[in-house]
Amino acid sequence: DEYFDLFIDALSRLIMNKDNKDPFSPKNALYVYQFFSILSMLLINSKMLFEYIRDRYVEDFKYFLKEDVILSRIPIQYPVYRFIPELIRSVHHRILYGEPNYNSLNRPKHHQLI
């Protein structure tokens, strides 16, 4: 439980930094991609973690960790940008609407960036 609290807290602090509304650095854009990639895999592959994350963090994703807010801070010039919108959308959809069981044809494709 504590691990996921720290994980979501780190993501929230990165995205919702009230003191800094500047675009993310390339490193932070990669962190966002990594956070959402990990979340996506957890939501797809673990019903228990899916339920835990959805029950505990649905409000965070509904009101604070929104796609438009995140994307507004990632410059489109960053190569990672092209993968992030679909990834964020799929994570939000699973958390907000409760669809953990994607079949393999509909799973978002994760790209290794490093």
GROMACS .gro file of C-alpha atoms in nm:
model
  114
    1ASP     CA    1   0.000   0.000   0.000
    2GLU     CA    2   0.270   0.246   0.099
    3TYR     CA    3   0.461   0.186  -0.226
    4PHE     CA    4   0.164   0.292  -0.438
    5ASP     CA    5   0.099   0.592  -0.217
    6LEU     CA    6   0.459   0.705  -0.273
    7PHE     CA    7   0.433   0.629  -0.645
    8ILE     CA    8   0.115   0.834  -0.697
    9ASP     CA    9   0.246   1.107  -0.467
   10ALA     CA   10   0.562   1.140  -0.678
   11LEU     CA   11   0.354   1.162  -0.996
   12SER     CA   12   0.123   1.419  -0.837
   13ARG     CA   13   0.411   1.635  -0.713
   14LEU     CA   14   0.570   1.633  -1.056
   15ILE     CA   15   0.251   1.728  -1.240
   16MET     CA   16   0.080   1.959  -0.992
   17ASN     CA   17   0.376   2.172  -0.886
   18LYS     CA   18   0.199   2.501  -0.809
   19ASP     CA   19   0.527   2.694  -0.803
   20ASN     CA   20   0.627   2.591  -1.152
   21LYS     CA   21   0.395   2.586  -1.453
   22ASP     CA   22   0.684   2.584  -1.701
   23PRO     CA   23   0.717   2.304  -1.954
   24PHE     CA   24   0.873   1.985  -1.825
   25SER     CA   25   1.239   1.922  -1.886
   26PRO     CA   26   1.311   1.626  -2.116
   27LYS     CA   27   1.399   1.421  -1.807
   28ASN     CA   28   1.066   1.500  -1.638
   29ALA     CA   29   0.875   1.424  -1.958
   30LEU     CA   30   1.041   1.081  -1.956
   31TYR     CA   31   0.942   1.038  -1.591
   32VAL     CA   32   0.579   1.108  -1.682
   33TYR     CA   33   0.601   0.849  -1.959
   34GLN     CA   34   0.756   0.596  -1.721
   35PHE     CA   35   0.500   0.659  -1.447
   36PHE     CA   36   0.208   0.614  -1.685
   37SER     CA   37   0.368   0.309  -1.850
   38ILE     CA   38   0.405   0.140  -1.513
   39LEU     CA   39   0.051   0.235  -1.412
   40SER     CA   40  -0.085   0.101  -1.739
   41MET     CA   41   0.087  -0.233  -1.697
   42LEU     CA   42  -0.031  -0.262  -1.336
   43LEU     CA   43  -0.389  -0.180  -1.432
   44ILE     CA   44  -0.387  -0.433  -1.716
   45ASN     CA   45  -0.212  -0.719  -1.540
   46SER     CA   46  -0.332  -0.709  -1.180
   47LYS     CA   47  -0.698  -0.701  -1.086
   48MET     CA   48  -0.604  -0.650  -0.720
   49LEU     CA   49  -0.383  -0.349  -0.797
   50PHE     CA   50  -0.637  -0.217  -1.044
   51GLU     CA   51  -0.904  -0.218  -0.772
   52TYR     CA   52  -0.670  -0.066  -0.514
   53ILE     CA   53  -0.556   0.215  -0.745
   54ARG     CA   54  -0.907   0.284  -0.870
   55ASP     CA   55  -1.063   0.285  -0.523
   56ARG     CA   56  -0.795   0.502  -0.370
   57TYR     CA   57  -0.701   0.744  -0.650
   58VAL     CA   58  -1.002   0.793  -0.877
   59GLU     CA   59  -1.055   1.147  -0.745
   60ASP     CA   60  -0.690   1.238  -0.804
   61PHE     CA   61  -0.715   1.132  -1.168
   62LYS     CA   62  -1.056   1.289  -1.216
   63TYR     CA   63  -0.966   1.634  -1.084
   64PHE     CA   64  -0.589   1.679  -1.066
   65LEU     CA   65  -0.397   1.438  -1.289
   66LYS     CA   66  -0.589   1.532  -1.603
   67GLU     CA   67  -0.468   1.466  -1.954
   68ASP     CA   68  -0.489   1.826  -2.073
   69VAL     CA   69  -0.294   1.956  -1.772
   70ILE     CA   70  -0.018   1.701  -1.823
   71LEU     CA   71   0.006   1.746  -2.199
   72SER     CA   72   0.017   2.125  -2.167
   73ARG     CA   73   0.349   2.089  -1.984
   74ILE     CA   74   0.518   1.854  -2.232
   75PRO     CA   75   0.653   2.030  -2.543
   76ILE     CA   76   0.542   1.859  -2.862
   77GLN     CA   77   0.901   1.876  -2.987
   78TYR     CA   78   1.005   1.607  -2.738
   79PRO     CA   79   1.019   1.267  -2.910
   80VAL     CA   80   0.838   1.107  -2.614
   81TYR     CA   81   0.536   1.335  -2.669
   82ARG     CA   82   0.395   1.122  -2.949
   83PHE     CA   83   0.350   0.825  -2.712
   84ILE     CA   84   0.216   1.005  -2.408
   85PRO     CA   85  -0.139   1.116  -2.508
   86GLU     CA   86  -0.263   0.764  -2.588
   87LEU     CA   87  -0.094   0.623  -2.280
   88ILE     CA   88  -0.246   0.883  -2.046
   89ARG     CA   89  -0.587   0.843  -2.209
   90SER     CA   90  -0.585   0.466  -2.161
   91VAL     CA   91  -0.480   0.493  -1.794
   92HIS     CA   92  -0.745   0.756  -1.726
   93HIS     CA   93  -1.011   0.551  -1.899
   94ARG     CA   94  -0.931   0.242  -1.694
   95ILE     CA   95  -0.920   0.431  -1.365
   96LEU     CA   96  -1.224   0.653  -1.422
   97TYR     CA   97  -1.452   0.407  -1.600
   98GLY     CA   98  -1.331   0.080  -1.452
   99GLU     CA   99  -1.224  -0.117  -1.754
  100PRO     CA  100  -0.929  -0.331  -1.646
  101ASN     CA  101  -0.972  -0.611  -1.897
  102TYR     CA  102  -0.842  -0.500  -2.234
  103ASN     CA  103  -0.789  -0.786  -2.472
  104SER     CA  104  -0.448  -0.809  -2.630
  105LEU     CA  105  -0.563  -0.642  -2.953
  106ASN     CA  106  -0.669  -0.324  -2.772
  107ARG     CA  107  -0.375  -0.289  -2.536
  108PRO     CA  108  -0.179   0.028  -2.582
  109LYS     CA  109   0.162  -0.028  -2.730
  110HIS     CA  110   0.447   0.066  -2.500
  111HIS     CA  111   0.763   0.180  -2.662
  112GLN     CA  112   1.104   0.141  -2.510
  113LEU     CA  113   1.261   0.483  -2.519
  114ILE     CA  114   1.598   0.414  -2.368
   0.00000   0.00000   0.00000
